[in-house]
Tab-separated table of N, CA and C in Angstrom:
chain	number	residue	atom	x	y	z
A	1	MET	N	-39.417	-7.612	27.082
A	1	MET	CA	-38.906	-7.368	28.318
A	1	MET	C	-37.862	-8.482	28.978
A	2	LYS	N	-38.346	-9.566	28.380
A	2	LYS	CA	-37.547	-10.937	28.870
A	2	LYS	C	-36.138	-10.775	28.025
A	3	THR	N	-36.113	-10.302	26.874
A	3	THR	CA	-34.624	-10.198	26.186
A	3	THR	C	-33.595	-9.375	26.797
A	4	PRO	N	-33.890	-8.216	27.337
A	4	PRO	CA	-32.793	-7.530	28.311
A	4	PRO	C	-32.172	-8.270	29.381
A	5	TYR	N	-33.351	-8.824	30.261
A	5	TYR	CA	-32.837	-9.666	31.077
A	5	TYR	C	-32.104	-10.733	30.844
A	6	THR	N	-32.265	-11.573	29.881
A	6	THR	CA	-31.785	-12.657	29.270
A	6	THR	C	-30.381	-12.273	28.935
A	7	ILE	N	-30.193	-11.053	28.133
A	7	ILE	CA	-28.807	-10.739	27.661
A	7	ILE	C	-27.932	-10.433	28.842
A	8	PHE	N	-28.798	-9.661	29.937
A	8	PHE	CA	-27.918	-8.937	30.926
A	8	PHE	C	-27.317	-10.486	31.728
A	9	PHE	N	-28.184	-11.320	31.987
A	9	PHE	CA	-27.669	-12.732	32.590
A	9	PHE	C	-26.701	-13.457	32.282
A	10	ILE	N	-26.926	-13.527	30.726
A	10	ILE	CA	-25.831	-14.086	29.777
A	10	ILE	C	-24.510	-13.544	29.963
A	11	THR	N	-24.732	-12.189	29.965
A	11	THR	CA	-23.369	-11.341	29.922
A	11	THR	C	-22.690	-11.457	31.157
A	12	ALA	N	-23.557	-11.370	32.555
A	12	ALA	CA	-22.970	-11.502	33.825
A	12	ALA	C	-22.386	-12.781	34.037
A	13	TRP	N	-23.010	-13.806	33.620
A	13	TRP	CA	-22.467	-15.230	33.582
A	13	TRP	C	-21.337	-15.518	32.870
A	14	LEU	N	-21.149	-14.753	31.621
A	14	LEU	CA	-19.680	-15.085	30.934
A	14	LEU	C	-18.745	-14.078	31.585
A	15	LEU	N	-19.046	-12.977	32.234
A	15	LEU	CA	-17.960	-12.376	32.891
A	15	LEU	C	-17.555	-12.871	34.234
A	16	LEU	N	-18.261	-13.474	34.821
A	16	LEU	CA	-18.229	-14.292	36.360
A	16	LEU	C	-17.315	-15.590	35.734
A	17	SER	N	-17.608	-16.286	34.757
A	17	SER	CA	-16.997	-17.248	34.299
A	17	SER	C	-15.415	-17.095	33.822
A	18	ILE	N	-15.338	-15.800	33.058
A	18	ILE	CA	-13.968	-15.591	32.689
A	18	ILE	C	-13.208	-14.833	34.097
A	19	ALA	N	-13.547	-14.529	34.861
A	19	ALA	CA	-13.013	-13.858	36.232
A	19	ALA	C	-12.333	-14.985	37.040
A	20	ALA	N	-13.558	-16.020	37.075
A	20	ALA	CA	-13.292	-17.186	37.884
A	20	ALA	C	-12.096	-17.804	37.494
A	21	GLN	N	-12.132	-18.113	36.055
A	21	GLN	CA	-10.858	-18.757	35.387
A	21	GLN	C	-9.527	-18.143	35.684
A	22	ALA	N	-9.797	-16.711	35.386
A	22	ALA	CA	-8.522	-15.943	35.587
A	22	ALA	C	-8.035	-16.328	37.005
A	23	GLN	N	-8.888	-16.218	37.968
A	23	GLN	CA	-8.385	-16.358	39.438
A	23	GLN	C	-7.814	-17.762	39.747
A	24	GLU	N	-8.402	-18.533	38.894
A	24	GLU	CA	-7.922	-20.044	39.272
A	24	GLU	C	-6.388	-20.215	38.629
A	25	GLU	N	-6.224	-19.545	37.410
A	25	GLU	CA	-4.833	-19.550	36.847
A	25	GLU	C	-3.875	-18.897	37.879
A	26	ASN	N	-4.522	-17.734	38.236
A	26	ASN	CA	-3.420	-16.730	39.408
A	26	ASN	C	-3.237	-17.880	40.585
A	27	ASP	N	-4.107	-18.405	41.042
A	27	ASP	CA	-3.864	-19.243	42.105
A	27	ASP	C	-2.777	-20.381	42.109
A	28	GLU	N	-3.042	-20.988	40.621
A	28	GLU	CA	-1.910	-22.214	40.443
A	28	GLU	C	-0.573	-21.399	40.084
A	29	GLN	N	-0.609	-20.227	39.595
A	29	GLN	CA	0.925	-19.557	39.516
A	29	GLN	C	1.516	-19.373	40.686
A	30	LYS	N	0.594	-18.887	41.593
A	30	LYS	CA	1.146	-18.528	43.078
A	30	LYS	C	1.682	-19.892	43.711
A	31	ARG	N	0.994	-20.969	43.837
A	31	ARG	CA	1.353	-22.246	44.084
A	31	ARG	C	2.460	-22.785	43.713
A	32	ALA	N	2.557	-22.706	42.198
A	32	ALA	CA	3.916	-23.124	41.457
A	32	ALA	C	5.076	-22.183	42.391
A	33	LEU	N	4.745	-20.848	42.324
A	33	LEU	CA	5.884	-20.180	42.712
A	33	LEU	C	6.242	-20.326	44.185
A	34	VAL	N	5.479	-20.622	45.201
A	34	VAL	CA	5.634	-21.184	46.482
A	34	VAL	C	6.429	-22.446	46.382
A	35	GLU	N	5.887	-23.448	45.813
A	35	GLU	CA	6.586	-24.681	45.612
A	35	GLU	C	7.959	-24.610	45.048
A	36	LYS	N	8.164	-23.791	44.383
A	36	LYS	CA	9.510	-23.615	43.813
A	36	LYS	C	10.409	-22.974	44.740
A	37	ASN	N	9.929	-22.346	45.439
A	37	ASN	CA	10.923	-21.587	46.637
A	37	ASN	C	10.853	-22.357	47.931
A	38	THR	N	10.226	-23.540	47.851
A	38	THR	CA	10.050	-24.181	49.439
A	38	THR	C	11.093	-25.405	49.237
A	39	THR	N	12.013	-25.578	50.248
A	39	THR	CA	12.668	-26.682	50.231
A	39	THR	C	11.731	-28.135	50.487
A	40	PRO	N	12.058	-29.099	49.803
A	40	PRO	CA	11.307	-30.359	50.312
A	40	PRO	C	11.490	-30.789	51.617
A	41	PHE	N	10.314	-31.048	52.323
A	41	PHE	CA	10.437	-31.584	53.583
A	41	PHE	C	11.384	-32.747	53.867
A	42	ASN	N	12.256	-32.451	55.107
A	42	ASN	CA	13.133	-33.330	55.507
A	42	ASN	C	12.780	-34.022	56.874
A	43	LEU	N	13.082	-35.555	57.026
A	43	LEU	CA	12.481	-36.096	58.537
A	43	LEU	C	13.623	-35.649	59.402
A	44	ASN	N	14.829	-35.257	58.949
A	44	ASN	CA	15.877	-34.961	60.140
A	44	ASN	C	15.537	-33.488	60.382
A	45	TYR	N	14.629	-32.812	60.054
A	45	TYR	CA	13.999	-31.500	60.710
A	45	TYR	C	13.848	-31.482	62.103
A	46	PHE	N	13.477	-32.725	62.603
A	46	PHE	CA	13.317	-32.848	64.011
A	46	PHE	C	14.360	-33.145	64.810
A	47	SER	N	15.431	-33.562	64.218
A	47	SER	CA	17.116	-33.812	64.841
A	47	SER	C	17.679	-32.488	64.944
A	48	ILE	N	17.458	-31.494	64.286
A	48	ILE	CA	18.115	-30.344	64.376
A	48	ILE	C	17.864	-29.514	65.619
A	49	THR	N	19.077	-29.139	66.289
A	49	THR	CA	18.643	-28.591	67.406
A	49	THR	C	18.002	-27.414	67.554
A	50	GLU	N	18.009	-26.565	66.361
A	50	GLU	CA	17.213	-25.215	66.531
A	50	GLU	C	15.837	-25.556	66.279
A	51	ASN	N	15.210	-26.774	65.817
A	51	ASN	CA	13.955	-27.011	65.773
A	51	ASN	C	13.460	-27.793	66.893
A	52	SER	N	13.600	-27.265	68.053
A	52	SER	CA	13.210	-28.039	69.371
A	52	SER	C	12.762	-26.959	70.341
A	53	PHE	N	12.423	-27.222	71.483
A	53	PHE	CA	12.116	-26.411	72.490
A	53	PHE	C	12.238	-27.327	73.859
A	54	TYR	N	12.152	-26.391	75.088
A	54	TYR	CA	12.645	-26.859	76.296
A	54	TYR	C	11.079	-27.398	76.828
A	55	VAL	N	11.039	-28.440	77.758
A	55	VAL	CA	9.838	-28.626	78.814
A	55	VAL	C	10.390	-28.521	80.056
A	56	LEU	N	9.974	-27.716	80.817
A	56	LEU	CA	10.215	-27.772	82.306
A	56	LEU	C	9.402	-28.633	82.969
A	57	GLU	N	9.827	-29.729	83.842
A	57	GLU	CA	8.907	-30.405	84.672
A	57	GLU	C	9.235	-30.205	86.214
A	58	ALA	N	8.198	-29.714	86.930
A	58	ALA	CA	8.541	-29.246	88.074
A	58	ALA	C	7.270	-29.786	89.084
A	59	MET	N	7.647	-29.791	90.395
A	59	MET	CA	6.637	-30.232	91.548
A	59	MET	C	5.621	-29.001	91.669
A	60	VAL	N	4.409	-29.436	92.169
A	60	VAL	CA	3.438	-28.648	92.584
A	60	VAL	C	3.411	-28.886	94.052
A	61	VAL	N	3.579	-27.897	94.981
A	61	VAL	CA	3.117	-27.853	96.373
A	61	VAL	C	2.341	-26.890	96.728
A	62	ASN	N	1.213	-26.988	97.444
A	62	ASN	CA	0.256	-26.159	97.974
A	62	ASN	C	-0.269	-25.141	96.674
A	63	ASN	N	-0.242	-25.642	95.722
A	63	ASN	CA	-0.829	-24.963	94.353
A	63	ASN	C	0.175	-23.964	93.983
A	64	LYS	N	1.669	-24.047	93.851
A	64	LYS	CA	2.782	-23.258	93.711
A	64	LYS	C	3.671	-24.249	92.796
A	65	ILE	N	4.126	-23.792	91.905
A	65	ILE	CA	5.285	-24.343	91.190
A	65	ILE	C	6.665	-24.145	91.971
A	66	VAL	N	7.429	-25.235	92.231
A	66	VAL	CA	8.314	-25.397	93.267
A	66	VAL	C	9.686	-26.065	92.129
A	67	ILE	N	10.788	-25.580	92.276
A	67	ILE	CA	11.941	-25.946	91.852
A	67	ILE	C	12.716	-26.679	92.805
A	68	ASP	N	12.705	-27.929	92.906
A	68	ASP	CA	13.511	-28.723	93.562
A	68	ASP	C	14.554	-29.563	92.932
A	69	SER	N	15.112	-30.627	93.629
A	69	SER	CA	16.118	-31.802	93.253
A	69	SER	C	15.458	-32.416	92.005
A	70	SER	N	13.965	-32.546	92.126
A	70	SER	CA	13.499	-33.452	90.883
A	70	SER	C	13.096	-32.899	89.603
A	71	ALA	N	13.293	-31.469	89.874
A	71	ALA	CA	12.769	-30.502	88.524
A	71	ALA	C	13.785	-30.942	87.384
A	72	THR	N	13.290	-30.961	86.252
A	72	THR	CA	13.903	-31.249	85.110
A	72	THR	C	13.794	-30.625	83.774
A	73	ILE	N	14.558	-30.259	82.986
A	73	ILE	CA	14.299	-29.499	81.653
A	73	ILE	C	14.695	-30.609	80.656
A	74	SER	N	13.916	-30.828	80.054
A	74	SER	CA	13.935	-31.650	78.549
A	74	SER	C	13.829	-30.782	77.343
A	75	VAL	N	14.881	-31.341	76.514
A	75	VAL	CA	14.631	-30.952	75.140
A	75	VAL	C	13.832	-31.753	74.227
A	76	VAL	N	12.823	-31.215	73.618
A	76	VAL	CA	11.775	-31.747	72.870
A	76	VAL	C	11.882	-31.547	71.271
A	77	PRO	N	11.842	-32.285	70.488
A	77	PRO	CA	11.793	-31.816	69.063
A	77	PRO	C	10.652	-31.521	68.469
A	78	GLY	N	10.672	-30.292	67.511
A	78	GLY	CA	9.468	-29.787	67.053
A	78	GLY	C	9.221	-28.435	67.427
A	79	LYS	N	8.121	-27.956	67.057
A	79	LYS	CA	7.688	-26.772	67.240
A	79	LYS	C	7.236	-26.304	68.719
A	80	LEU	N	7.268	-25.341	69.199
A	80	LEU	CA	6.948	-24.921	70.413
A	80	LEU	C	5.162	-24.853	70.297
A	81	PRO	N	4.406	-25.485	71.206
A	81	PRO	CA	3.060	-25.583	71.109
A	81	PRO	C	2.356	-23.979	71.009
A	82	TYR	N	1.387	-24.073	70.299
A	82	TYR	CA	0.791	-22.786	69.955
A	82	TYR	C	0.025	-22.337	71.391
A	83	PRO	N	0.361	-20.890	71.626
A	83	PRO	CA	0.108	-20.424	73.019
A	83	PRO	C	-1.459	-19.998	73.076
A	84	SER	N	-2.180	-20.619	74.374
A	84	SER	CA	-3.521	-20.356	74.292
A	84	SER	C	-3.648	-20.854	75.652
A	85	GLY	N	-4.750	-19.891	76.110
A	85	GLY	CA	-4.837	-20.158	77.689
A	85	GLY	C	-5.269	-18.773	78.588
A	86	ASP	N	-5.153	-18.836	79.789
A	86	ASP	CA	-5.138	-17.563	80.588
A	86	ASP	C	-4.097	-17.379	81.615
A	87	PHE	N	-3.279	-18.310	81.607
A	87	PHE	CA	-2.258	-18.599	82.569
A	87	PHE	C	-0.902	-17.841	81.689
A	88	LYS	N	-0.259	-16.598	82.123
A	88	LYS	CA	0.816	-16.141	81.565
A	88	LYS	C	1.902	-16.409	82.162
A	89	VAL	N	2.950	-16.791	81.203
A	89	VAL	CA	4.567	-16.996	81.604
A	89	VAL	C	5.163	-15.903	81.053
A	90	SER	N	6.018	-15.233	81.970
A	90	SER	CA	6.869	-14.342	81.469
A	90	SER	C	8.333	-14.624	81.844
A	91	ILE	N	9.107	-14.836	80.583
A	91	ILE	CA	10.333	-15.265	80.620
A	91	ILE	C	11.546	-14.142	80.872
A	92	LEU	N	12.316	-14.154	81.759
A	92	LEU	CA	13.241	-13.280	82.130
A	92	LEU	C	14.700	-13.932	81.836
A	93	ASP	N	15.614	-12.898	81.412
A	93	ASP	CA	17.000	-13.252	81.373
A	93	ASP	C	17.724	-13.022	82.629
A	94	LYS	N	18.958	-13.249	82.940
A	94	LYS	CA	19.737	-13.043	83.996
A	94	LYS	C	19.892	-11.634	84.621
A	95	GLN	N	19.567	-10.735	83.668
A	95	GLN	CA	19.598	-9.246	84.048
A	95	GLN	C	18.118	-8.980	84.397
A	96	GLY	N	17.189	-9.738	84.404
A	96	GLY	CA	15.840	-9.448	84.492
A	96	GLY	C	14.957	-8.654	83.524
A	97	ASN	N	15.672	-8.852	82.200
A	97	ASN	CA	15.016	-8.323	81.051
A	97	ASN	C	14.082	-9.227	80.408
A	98	GLN	N	13.018	-8.981	80.060
A	98	GLN	CA	11.891	-9.874	79.519
A	98	GLN	C	12.411	-10.302	78.035
A	99	ILE	N	12.631	-11.814	78.024
A	99	ILE	CA	12.784	-12.467	76.633
A	99	ILE	C	11.519	-12.517	75.736
A	100	LEU	N	10.504	-13.158	76.538
A	100	LEU	CA	9.210	-13.523	75.971
A	100	LEU	C	8.062	-13.583	77.101
A	101	GLU	N	7.008	-13.442	76.673
A	101	GLU	CA	5.780	-13.543	77.452
A	101	GLU	C	4.734	-14.264	76.524
A	102	TYR	N	4.071	-15.290	77.072
A	102	TYR	CA	3.158	-15.990	76.338
A	102	TYR	C	1.815	-16.795	77.348
A	103	PHE	N	0.991	-17.002	76.773
A	103	PHE	CA	-0.341	-17.724	77.604
A	103	PHE	C	-0.164	-19.263	77.171
A	104	MET	N	-0.751	-19.997	78.446
A	104	MET	CA	-0.858	-21.362	78.519
A	104	MET	C	-2.047	-21.697	79.157
A	105	GLN	N	-2.403	-22.896	79.151
A	105	GLN	CA	-3.485	-23.464	80.051
A	105	GLN	C	-2.787	-23.469	81.516
A	106	ASP	N	-3.767	-23.113	82.315
A	106	ASP	CA	-3.202	-22.967	83.872
A	106	ASP	C	-2.968	-24.423	84.283
A	107	PRO	N	-1.495	-24.776	84.626
A	107	PRO	CA	-1.122	-26.063	85.156
A	107	PRO	C	-1.319	-26.180	86.612
A	108	LEU	N	-1.825	-25.150	87.206
A	108	LEU	CA	-2.234	-25.520	88.583
A	108	LEU	C	-3.527	-25.633	88.745
A	109	ILE	N	-4.311	-26.096	87.706
A	109	ILE	CA	-5.969	-26.480	87.730
A	109	ILE	C	-6.000	-27.794	87.262
A	110	ALA	N	-6.539	-28.578	88.038
A	110	ALA	CA	-6.794	-30.014	87.536
A	110	ALA	C	-8.375	-30.045	86.903
A	111	ARG	N	-8.483	-30.580	85.889
A	111	ARG	CA	-9.742	-30.488	85.158
A	111	ARG	C	-10.330	-32.064	85.332
A	112	SER	N	-11.768	-31.924	85.464
A	112	SER	CA	-12.387	-33.642	85.504
A	112	SER	C	-12.108	-33.983	83.992
A	113	CYS	N	-11.848	-35.306	84.040
A	113	CYS	CA	-11.983	-36.138	82.842
A	113	CYS	C	-13.438	-36.995	82.754
A	114	GLU	N	-14.431	-36.597	83.422
A	114	GLU	CA	-15.617	-37.418	83.521
A	114	GLU	C	-16.597	-36.823	82.529
A	115	GLY	N	-16.687	-37.164	81.259
A	115	GLY	CA	-17.648	-36.859	80.210
A	115	GLY	C	-17.959	-35.429	80.205
A	116	GLU	N	-19.182	-35.042	80.385
A	116	GLU	CA	-19.539	-33.683	80.049
A	116	GLU	C	-19.370	-32.870	81.424
A	117	LYS	N	-18.937	-33.350	82.378
A	117	LYS	CA	-18.774	-32.669	83.781
A	117	LYS	C	-17.630	-31.610	83.476
A	118	ASN	N	-17.694	-30.421	83.989
A	118	ASN	CA	-16.573	-29.380	83.575
A	118	ASN	C	-16.084	-28.845	84.936
A	119	HIS	N	-15.678	-29.762	85.999
A	119	HIS	CA	-15.137	-29.647	87.213
A	119	HIS	C	-13.796	-29.203	87.288
A	120	THR	N	-13.395	-28.190	87.901
A	120	THR	CA	-11.925	-28.030	88.079
A	120	THR	C	-11.643	-27.553	89.509
A	121	THR	N	-10.382	-27.832	89.789
A	121	THR	CA	-10.044	-27.703	91.290
A	121	THR	C	-8.608	-27.368	91.180
A	122	PRO	N	-8.222	-26.654	92.212
A	122	PRO	CA	-6.739	-26.213	92.392
A	122	PRO	C	-6.030	-27.499	92.733
A	123	LEU	N	-4.822	-27.685	92.049
A	123	LEU	CA	-3.888	-28.754	92.088
A	123	LEU	C	-2.905	-28.370	93.267
A	124	GLU	N	-3.198	-29.159	94.331
A	124	GLU	CA	-2.379	-29.091	95.700
A	124	GLU	C	-0.953	-29.650	95.635
A	125	LYS	N	-0.820	-30.853	95.081
A	125	LYS	CA	0.323	-31.536	94.979
A	125	LYS	C	0.226	-32.405	93.581
A	126	GLY	N	1.532	-32.315	93.022
A	126	GLY	CA	1.543	-32.882	91.582
A	126	GLY	C	2.751	-32.549	90.966
A	127	ARG	N	2.850	-32.808	89.666
A	127	ARG	CA	3.799	-32.329	88.680
A	127	ARG	C	3.103	-31.260	87.614
A	128	ALA	N	4.073	-30.370	87.195
A	128	ALA	CA	3.538	-29.241	86.038
A	128	ALA	C	4.338	-29.489	85.014
A	129	TYR	N	4.106	-29.303	83.778
A	129	TYR	CA	4.884	-29.236	82.780
A	129	TYR	C	4.690	-28.163	81.922
A	130	ILE	N	5.820	-27.330	81.832
A	130	ILE	CA	5.705	-25.997	81.006
A	130	ILE	C	6.760	-25.899	79.969
A	131	SER	N	6.067	-25.713	78.616
A	131	SER	CA	6.753	-25.566	77.469
A	131	SER	C	7.546	-23.948	77.230
A	132	LEU	N	8.889	-24.189	76.921
A	132	LEU	CA	9.565	-23.029	76.924
A	132	LEU	C	10.348	-22.896	75.758
A	133	PRO	N	10.538	-21.783	75.010
A	133	PRO	CA	11.292	-21.767	73.922
A	133	PRO	C	12.743	-22.003	74.349
A	134	LYS	N	13.365	-22.865	73.258
A	134	LYS	CA	14.801	-23.203	73.543
A	134	LYS	C	15.857	-21.773	73.437
A	135	ASN	N	16.167	-21.363	74.581
A	135	ASN	CA	16.844	-20.107	74.701
A	135	ASN	C	17.846	-20.326	75.925
A	136	ASN	N	19.072	-20.240	75.644
A	136	ASN	CA	19.998	-20.565	76.653
A	136	ASN	C	20.112	-19.091	77.744
A	137	THR	N	19.604	-18.152	77.485
A	137	THR	CA	19.821	-17.247	78.412
A	137	THR	C	18.638	-17.022	79.484
A	138	ILE	N	17.634	-17.986	79.400
A	138	ILE	CA	16.615	-17.905	80.251
A	138	ILE	C	17.052	-18.120	81.775
A	139	SER	N	16.569	-17.305	82.564
A	139	SER	CA	17.048	-17.468	84.035
A	139	SER	C	15.866	-17.385	84.928
A	140	THR	N	14.645	-16.843	84.726
A	140	THR	CA	13.568	-16.626	85.787
A	140	THR	C	12.325	-16.827	84.968
A	141	LEU	N	11.249	-17.314	85.566
A	141	LEU	CA	9.953	-17.657	84.898
A	141	LEU	C	9.040	-16.721	85.834
A	142	VAL	N	8.176	-16.019	85.424
A	142	VAL	CA	7.036	-15.496	86.303
A	142	VAL	C	5.573	-16.004	85.755
A	143	PHE	N	4.903	-16.290	86.839
A	143	PHE	CA	3.573	-16.842	86.541
A	143	PHE	C	2.768	-16.000	87.041
A	144	ILE	N	1.584	-15.588	86.173
A	144	ILE	CA	0.760	-14.643	86.486
A	144	ILE	C	-0.726	-15.366	85.751
A	145	ARG	N	-1.703	-15.144	86.818
A	145	ARG	CA	-3.165	-15.619	86.646
A	145	ARG	C	-4.033	-14.240	86.775
A	146	GLY	N	-4.544	-13.891	85.528
A	146	GLY	CA	-5.264	-12.607	85.447
A	146	GLY	C	-4.212	-11.407	85.675
A	147	LYS	N	-4.328	-10.844	86.601
A	147	LYS	CA	-3.529	-9.539	87.026
A	147	LYS	C	-2.662	-9.707	88.212
A	148	GLU	N	-2.802	-11.084	88.660
A	148	GLU	CA	-1.995	-11.523	89.712
A	148	GLU	C	-0.848	-12.247	89.613
A	149	GLN	N	0.455	-11.801	90.115
A	149	GLN	CA	1.601	-12.591	90.093
A	149	GLN	C	1.375	-13.823	91.046
A	150	ILE	N	1.478	-14.857	90.635
A	150	ILE	CA	1.273	-16.079	91.842
A	150	ILE	C	2.751	-16.855	91.889
A	151	GLY	N	3.445	-16.491	91.209
A	151	GLY	CA	5.011	-17.188	91.516
A	151	GLY	C	6.026	-16.765	90.678
A	152	THR	N	7.192	-16.988	90.962
A	152	THR	CA	8.486	-16.802	90.431
A	152	THR	C	9.555	-17.796	90.790
A	153	VAL	N	10.092	-18.390	89.786
A	153	VAL	CA	11.015	-19.523	89.711
A	153	VAL	C	12.279	-19.208	88.991
A	154	ASP	N	13.264	-19.795	89.631
A	154	ASP	CA	14.847	-19.577	89.001
A	154	ASP	C	14.916	-20.871	88.338
A	155	ILE	N	15.303	-20.890	86.955
A	155	ILE	CA	15.731	-22.094	86.322
A	155	ILE	C	16.792	-21.960	85.647
A	156	GLY	N	17.624	-21.040	85.791
A	156	GLY	CA	19.013	-20.885	85.158
A	156	GLY	C	19.977	-21.804	85.558
A	157	ASN	N	20.012	-22.581	86.487
A	157	ASN	CA	20.923	-23.593	86.757
A	157	ASN	C	20.261	-24.759	85.886
A	158	LEU	N	19.191	-25.093	85.769
A	158	LEU	CA	18.643	-26.155	85.161
A	158	LEU	C	18.920	-25.960	83.813
A	159	ILE	N	18.781	-24.814	82.998
A	159	ILE	CA	19.189	-24.536	81.902
A	159	ILE	C	20.618	-24.559	81.496
A	160	VAL	N	21.623	-24.331	82.408
A	160	VAL	CA	22.946	-24.702	82.305
A	160	VAL	C	23.272	-26.017	82.467
A	161	ARG	N	22.474	-26.824	83.235
A	161	ARG	CA	22.923	-28.350	83.518
A	161	ARG	C	22.367	-28.889	82.025
A	162	THR	N	21.139	-28.486	81.259
A	162	THR	CA	20.844	-29.069	80.247
A	162	THR	C	21.915	-29.032	79.099
A	163	GLN	N	22.419	-27.586	79.054
A	163	GLN	CA	23.537	-27.153	78.037
A	163	GLN	C	24.500	-28.070	78.187
A	164	ASN	N	24.958	-28.464	79.569
A	164	ASN	CA	26.328	-29.129	79.714
A	164	ASN	C	26.323	-30.674	79.475
A	165	ASN	N	25.022	-31.091	79.638
A	165	ASN	CA	25.011	-32.488	79.677
A	165	ASN	C	23.305	-32.831	78.823
A	166	PRO	N	23.235	-32.433	77.672
A	166	PRO	CA	22.059	-32.575	76.820
A	166	PRO	C	21.248	-33.974	76.801
A	167	THR	N	22.204	-35.193	77.185
A	167	THR	CA	21.663	-36.444	76.938
A	167	THR	C	20.867	-36.882	78.204
A	168	LYS	N	21.431	-36.030	79.375
A	168	LYS	CA	20.416	-36.673	80.627
A	168	LYS	C	19.264	-35.635	80.849
A	169	GLU	N	19.307	-34.537	79.831
A	169	GLU	CA	17.893	-33.633	79.913
A	169	GLU	C	17.894	-32.908	81.137
A	170	GLY	N	18.922	-32.265	81.611
A	170	GLY	CA	18.811	-31.422	82.994
A	170	GLY	C	18.800	-32.105	84.222
A	171	GLN	N	19.021	-33.177	84.236
A	171	GLN	CA	18.852	-34.111	85.661
A	171	GLN	C	20.234	-33.920	86.091
């Protein structure tokens, strides 16, 4: 009775070994193909204007984002941060058509930095930073928390100023 089990285990081991070897060779072939079709990384990537995004810096007054004379839009090299959070930003063009909608951490909530304490409080006064895709047709931002629209701001003039004077970053 031991002999059939031994033969079975040896056969199974051989088949698994052959399958693993074939998979390893297949993975190496895929990697070689990807490397062949991928251009080498270039440090100038971050200086190319298409590889950047906007960051809106605005005042927060009474837990509302306000676009005033101190509001700026900066061009930041690199990729737009990965969207996560429960604060929705809807981006509209001049005609009111939606360009994009994404989620982020709520910029109107101040979080405690004290160790394990998890205290949050509404931000009554301060500055908020909102990352935006680099799109010259952006006109309006709509902020939504849950199902409630909590604010709308027009940033079309800031975008135009940034385009016309990119070295001053919208100021």
